[in-house]
Backbone as ProteinMPNN parsed JSONL, in Angstrom:
{"seq_chain_A": "MGLNPAWRSALLHTIFSTSWAEGDAIDSIMGKVNQNMITLRSLAPHSGAYFNEASLVEPHPLQAFFGDHHVRLQQIKAIYDPIDMFVVRGGIGSNEWDAELVCKL", "coords_chain_A": {"N_chain_A": [[-2.823, -3.03, 10.159], [-4.633, -0.882, 8.329], [-2.989, -0.566, 6.007], [-2.265, -1.919, 2.745], [-1.848, -5.645, 2.753], [0.535, -6.191, 0.821], [2.481, -4.268, 0.459], [4.246, -5.149, 2.934], [5.516, -6.871, 1.02], [6.521, -5.408, -0.939], [8.55, -4.798, -3.601], [9.989, -2.577, -4.306], [8.607, 1.074, -4.557], [7.127, 3.269, -6.714], [6.35, 6.023, -7.693], [4.47, 7.843, -10.248], [3.79, 10.863, -11.904], [2.607, 14.018, -13.775], [2.474, 16.719, -15.12], [0.518, 20.053, -16.526], [-0.15, 22.388, -19.288], [-1.647, 25.695, -18.606], [-5.093, 25.835, -19.496], [-4.642, 23.225, -21.043], [-6.074, 20.484, -22.256], [-8.242, 18.585, -19.542], [-9.176, 15.895, -19.129], [-8.108, 14.566, -21.369], [-5.469, 14.348, -20.182], [-6.022, 12.746, -17.814], [-6.737, 10.795, -18.881], [-4.39, 9.56, -19.868], [-2.896, 8.939, -17.548], [-4.486, 7.23, -16.373], [-3.824, 4.836, -17.819], [-1.24, 4.739, -17.28], [-1.501, 3.405, -15.036], [-2.456, 1.453, -15.416], [-1.28, -0.212, -16.74], [1.364, -0.273, -15.038], [-0.436, -1.829, -13.078], [-0.602, -3.926, -14.417], [2.129, -5.024, -14.773], [2.504, -5.716, -12.395], [0.372, -7.083, -10.635], [-0.749, -7.923, -8.173], [-0.08, -6.19, -7.216], [-0.279, -2.461, -4.388], [-1.749, 0.82, -3.572], [-0.81, 3.451, -2.06], [-2.449, 4.913, 0.616], [-2.735, 8.314, 0.969], [-0.878, 8.84, -1.312], [-2.121, 8.229, -3.5], [-3.762, 7.903, -6.786], [-6.768, 9.801, -7.331], [-8.836, 8.781, -9.51], [-8.497, 6.185, -8.641], [-9.113, 3.31, -10.32], [-10.027, 0.389, -8.304], [-10.452, 1.022, -5.231], [-10.367, 0.193, -3.015], [-9.254, -2.445, -3.115], [-6.594, -1.849, -3.736], [-6.035, -0.04, -1.999], [-6.805, -1.542, 0.19], [-6.284, -4.275, 0.278], [-6.734, -7.523, 1.214], [-7.407, -6.627, 3.537], [-10.124, -5.208, 3.406], [-12.502, -5.88, 4.497], [-12.582, -7.44, 7.28], [-11.281, -4.26, 8.173], [-14.347, -2.86, 7.359], [-15.388, -4.082, 9.151], [-15.162, -3.613, 11.692], [-15.105, -0.359, 10.998], [-17.69, -0.276, 11.003], [-18.744, -0.487, 14.019], [-16.755, 1.419, 15.087], [-17.608, 3.261, 13.283], [-21.031, 3.537, 13.422], [-22.802, 5.233, 12.091], [-21.734, 5.939, 9.62], [-20.6, 8.726, 10.009], [-17.691, 9.074, 8.828], [-17.103, 9.446, 6.016], [-14.678, 9.081, 3.224], [-13.802, 9.432, 0.204], [-12.538, 6.178, -1.634], [-12.067, 5.537, 0.321], [-12.944, 3.297, 3.69], [-15.685, 1.625, 3.536], [-16.778, 3.575, 1.668], [-18.039, 2.466, -0.766], [-20.584, 2.129, -0.679], [-21.626, 4.336, -1.153], [-22.887, 6.912, -3.428], [-20.805, 8.227, -6.107], [-20.364, 11.019, -5.501], [-20.375, 10.562, -2.581], [-22.431, 11.377, -1.023], [-25.181, 10.861, -0.956], [-26.607, 7.319, 0.18], [-26.418, 3.856, -0.892]], "CA_chain_A": [[-4.004, -3.555, 9.722], [-4.85, -0.054, 7.462], [-2.415, -0.503, 5.352], [-2.072, -3.043, 1.934], [-0.553, -6.209, 3.151], [1.514, -5.847, -0.205], [3.645, -3.246, 0.855], [4.672, -6.271, 2.644], [6.88, -7.487, 0.64], [6.739, -4.99, -2.258], [10.648, -4.646, -4.046], [9.832, -0.944, -4.473], [7.971, 1.928, -4.813], [6.728, 3.686, -7.807], [5.361, 7.059, -8.065], [4.734, 8.628, -11.259], [3.02, 12.304, -12.113], [2.393, 14.834, -14.594], [1.887, 18.537, -15.13], [-0.119, 20.198, -17.72], [-0.033, 23.625, -19.262], [-2.927, 26.138, -18.47], [-5.788, 25.523, -20.576], [-4.78, 22.135, -21.529], [-7.537, 19.761, -21.334], [-8.23, 17.829, -18.084], [-9.358, 14.557, -19.761], [-6.939, 14.034, -21.891], [-4.204, 14.025, -19.235], [-6.476, 12.068, -16.481], [-6.868, 9.193, -19.894], [-3.03, 9.215, -19.564], [-2.729, 8.745, -15.828], [-5.325, 5.811, -16.326], [-2.779, 4.117, -18.799], [-0.103, 4.372, -16.706], [-1.998, 3.089, -14.111], [-3.361, 0.211, -16.025], [0.556, -0.44, -17.14], [1.977, -0.811, -13.865], [-1.295, -2.835, -12.27], [-0.514, -5.115, -15.778], [3.621, -5.601, -14.435], [2.476, -5.965, -10.543], [-1.41, -7.528, -10.283], [-1.157, -7.722, -6.677], [0.172, -4.629, -5.734], [-1.415, -1.708, -4.604], [-1.753, 2.328, -3.236], [-0.505, 4.038, -0.374], [-3.889, 5.822, 0.108], [-2.042, 9.54, 0.654], [-0.157, 9.461, -2.308], [-2.647, 7.568, -4.778], [-4.863, 8.627, -7.382], [-8.396, 10.396, -7.282], [-9.198, 7.835, -9.932], [-8.088, 5.11, -8.608], [-9.937, 2.578, -10.385], [-10.764, -0.399, -7.856], [-9.507, 1.346, -4.39], [-10.743, -0.88, -1.961], [-8.267, -3.265, -3.273], [-5.356, -1.025, -4.085], [-5.246, 0.604, -0.465], [-6.407, -1.821, 1.943], [-6.269, -5.232, 0.199], [-7.616, -8.217, 1.711], [-8.023, -6.029, 4.88], [-10.648, -4.405, 3.586], [-13.294, -7.049, 4.706], [-12.274, -6.862, 8.291], [-11.109, -2.774, 8.234], [-15.425, -2.4, 7.212], [-16.292, -4.187, 10.483], [-14.345, -1.944, 12.769], [-15.408, 0.719, 11.102], [-19.499, -0.394, 11.374], [-18.82, -0.895, 15.425], [-16.902, 2.181, 15.818], [-18.711, 4.672, 12.911], [-21.961, 3.125, 12.894], [-24.138, 5.899, 11.376], [-21.016, 6.312, 8.832], [-20.358, 10.194, 9.958], [-16.39, 9.847, 8.277], [-16.927, 8.352, 4.836], [-13.537, 9.657, 2.48], [-13.556, 8.789, -1.349], [-11.751, 5.065, -1.856], [-11.973, 5.127, 1.94], [-13.515, 1.842, 3.809], [-17.502, 1.973, 3.266], [-17.183, 4.708, 0.754], [-18.621, 2.038, -1.732], [-21.641, 2.234, -0.408], [-22.38, 5.632, -1.012], [-22.395, 7.438, -4.781], [-19.645, 8.765, -6.491], [-20.009, 12.35, -4.59], [-20.062, 10.731, -1.152], [-23.682, 12.776, -1.017], [-25.935, 9.23, -0.694], [-26.203, 5.72, 0.434], [-26.948, 3.22, -1.945]], "C_chain_A": [[-4.984, -2.651, 8.689], [-4.556, -0.026, 6.18], [-2.473, -1.616, 4.324], [-1.463, -4.167, 2.716], [0.911, -6.813, 1.715], [2.568, -5.022, -0.115], [4.917, -4.252, 1.599], [5.794, -6.795, 2.298], [7.108, -7.462, -0.723], [8.647, -4.835, -2.014], [10.38, -3.403, -4.277], [8.761, -0.447, -4.769], [7.623, 2.596, -5.685], [5.587, 4.476, -7.793], [6.142, 7.85, -9.281], [3.201, 9.812, -11.388], [3.225, 12.849, -13.23], [2.014, 16.331, -14.182], [1.248, 18.645, -16.67], [-0.403, 21.632, -17.635], [-1.946, 24.458, -18.978], [-3.644, 25.925, -19.608], [-5.448, 24.264, -21.442], [-5.914, 21.186, -21.022], [-7.449, 18.343, -20.555], [-8.184, 16.491, -18.276], [-8.061, 13.591, -20.485], [-5.839, 13.436, -21.202], [-4.765, 12.766, -18.22], [-6.36, 10.715, -17.803], [-5.226, 8.955, -19.337], [-2.022, 8.471, -17.906], [-3.532, 7.428, -15.639], [-4.211, 5.065, -17.238], [-2.004, 3.857, -18.461], [-0.41, 3.39, -15.827], [-2.274, 1.664, -13.834], [-2.101, -0.377, -16.165], [1.0, -1.085, -16.292], [1.235, -1.871, -13.043], [-0.418, -4.585, -13.102], [0.73, -6.041, -15.522], [3.199, -6.438, -12.488], [0.901, -6.39, -10.384], [-1.985, -7.067, -9.003], [-0.634, -6.814, -5.928], [-0.949, -3.737, -5.007], [-1.028, -0.594, -4.222], [-1.419, 2.432, -2.376], [-1.132, 5.129, -0.915], [-3.515, 7.683, 0.302], [-1.412, 9.754, -0.8], [-1.104, 8.272, -3.992], [-3.667, 8.519, -5.833], [-6.173, 8.84, -7.199], [-8.854, 9.469, -8.178], [-8.947, 6.577, -9.832], [-9.34, 3.617, -9.558], [-11.043, 1.631, -9.369], [-9.682, 0.357, -5.839], [-9.511, 0.844, -3.007], [-9.575, -1.604, -1.595], [-6.971, -2.733, -3.08], [-4.768, -0.45, -2.586], [-5.371, -0.458, 0.55], [-6.435, -3.638, 1.462], [-7.148, -6.292, 0.596], [-8.133, -7.939, 3.468], [-9.078, -5.623, 4.835], [-12.018, -4.699, 4.411], [-13.196, -6.787, 6.406], [-12.436, -5.31, 8.875], [-13.315, -2.431, 8.093], [-16.008, -2.954, 8.469], [-15.732, -3.441, 10.952], [-14.629, -1.343, 12.041], [-17.197, 0.661, 11.214], [-19.292, -0.33, 12.91], [-17.839, 0.815, 15.634], [-17.285, 3.729, 15.078], [-20.006, 3.984, 12.317], [-23.329, 3.856, 12.156], [-23.292, 6.508, 9.994], [-21.381, 7.898, 8.728], [-18.823, 10.136, 9.129], [-16.363, 8.416, 7.261], [-15.898, 9.805, 3.968], [-13.87, 8.774, 0.964], [-12.195, 7.918, -1.634], [-11.496, 4.46, -0.353], [-12.755, 3.696, 2.651], [-15.026, 2.69, 3.884], [-17.821, 2.993, 2.171], [-17.303, 3.246, -0.537], [-20.064, 1.454, -1.846], [-22.223, 3.507, -0.844], [-22.065, 6.308, -2.953], [-21.358, 7.88, -5.078], [-19.065, 10.345, -5.446], [-20.23, 12.815, -2.954], [-21.677, 11.808, -0.505], [-25.002, 11.323, -0.283], [-25.668, 7.652, -0.898], [-26.999, 5.011, -0.324], [-27.192, 2.307, -1.554]], "O_chain_A": [[-5.953, -3.212, 8.176], [-5.32, 0.337, 5.286], [-2.795, -2.638, 4.929], [-0.515, -3.823, 3.423], [1.859, -7.59, 1.83], [3.592, -5.252, -0.758], [6.084, -4.29, 1.21], [6.782, -7.109, 2.961], [7.505, -8.321, -1.51], [9.477, -4.791, -1.106], [11.414, -3.244, -4.925], [7.855, -1.149, -5.217], [8.559, 3.264, -5.245], [4.4, 4.151, -7.838], [7.288, 8.257, -9.47], [2.029, 9.613, -11.071], [4.07, 12.281, -13.923], [1.443, 16.832, -13.213], [1.33, 17.861, -17.615], [-0.753, 22.215, -16.608], [-3.042, 23.919, -19.126], [-3.06, 25.817, -20.687], [-5.954, 24.226, -22.563], [-6.466, 21.092, -19.926], [-6.81, 17.334, -20.852], [-7.308, 15.825, -17.724], [-7.446, 12.549, -20.261], [-5.33, 12.345, -21.462], [-3.973, 11.886, -17.882], [-5.826, 9.665, -17.445], [-4.994, 8.172, -18.416], [-1.011, 7.855, -17.566], [-3.195, 6.626, -14.768], [-3.649, 4.527, -16.284], [-1.504, 2.817, -18.891], [0.369, 2.439, -15.765], [-2.333, 0.964, -12.824], [-1.984, -1.325, -15.389], [1.157, -2.301, -16.405], [1.864, -2.706, -12.394], [0.031, -5.647, -12.672], [0.762, -7.245, -15.779], [3.628, -7.375, -11.814], [0.299, -5.522, -9.753], [-2.947, -6.366, -8.687], [-0.603, -6.573, -4.721], [-2.143, -4.031, -4.956], [0.193, -0.507, -4.354], [-1.602, 1.526, -1.563], [-0.96, 5.877, -1.878], [-4.243, 8.364, -0.421], [-1.496, 10.854, -1.346], [-0.653, 7.838, -5.052], [-4.165, 9.615, -5.578], [-6.796, 7.841, -6.838], [-9.746, 8.936, -7.518], [-9.117, 5.812, -10.781], [-10.359, 3.235, -8.984], [-12.266, 1.766, -9.364], [-8.525, 0.086, -5.517], [-8.73, 1.114, -2.095], [-8.975, -1.623, -0.52], [-6.258, -3.224, -2.205], [-3.616, -0.407, -2.154], [-4.602, -0.58, 1.503], [-6.631, -4.369, 2.432], [-8.346, -6.11, 0.38], [-8.813, -8.594, 4.259], [-9.575, -5.441, 5.946], [-12.581, -3.749, 4.955], [-13.832, -5.806, 6.793], [-13.285, -4.985, 9.705], [-13.647, -1.607, 8.945], [-17.028, -2.431, 8.917], [-15.831, -2.298, 10.506], [-14.044, -2.303, 11.539], [-17.823, 1.674, 11.526], [-20.353, 0.237, 13.171], [-18.383, 1.494, 16.504], [-17.326, 4.834, 15.62], [-20.171, 3.826, 11.107], [-24.401, 3.365, 11.801], [-23.843, 7.358, 9.294], [-22.102, 8.395, 7.862], [-18.577, 11.246, 8.655], [-15.995, 7.246, 7.377], [-16.161, 11.007, 4.006], [-14.132, 7.574, 0.887], [-11.091, 8.429, -1.821], [-10.975, 3.411, 0.027], [-13.196, 2.972, 1.758], [-15.332, 3.85, 4.162], [-18.977, 3.224, 1.815], [-16.301, 3.216, -1.251], [-20.567, 0.682, -2.662], [-23.451, 3.598, -0.846], [-21.014, 6.044, -3.538], [-20.66, 8.023, -4.073], [-17.983, 10.639, -4.937], [-20.282, 13.863, -2.31], [-21.7, 12.736, 0.304], [-25.406, 11.2, 0.873], [-24.953, 7.003, -1.662], [-28.167, 5.349, -0.515], [-27.714, 1.45, -2.267]]}, "name": "protein", "num_of_chains": 1, "seq": "MGLNPAWRSALLHTIFSTSWAEGDAIDSIMGKVNQNMITLRSLAPHSGAYFNEASLVEPHPLQAFFGDHHVRLQQIKAIYDPIDMFVVRGGIGSNEWDAELVCKL"}
């Protein structure tokens, strides 16, 4: 249940990465990574991403990581973690917190 259902019908699994020299501007490099994600999603708009191999700047993490299962996973999390003790960036319930996961919205 915790895996995006798109994985069950995936034709392939693609990973891309980049590197940079010391002193390069990280914002420029992250812009290129984001552009690559946009290009891949335009080719497969109903695809997803594996949480442990995903970009930290995934624009739609709940949809990418959990697909339609994120609603049910949110309900399960509310049962077993009612005080939101376990919150991770891009994880179930993270959309209810600020970007730093410090304050609940």
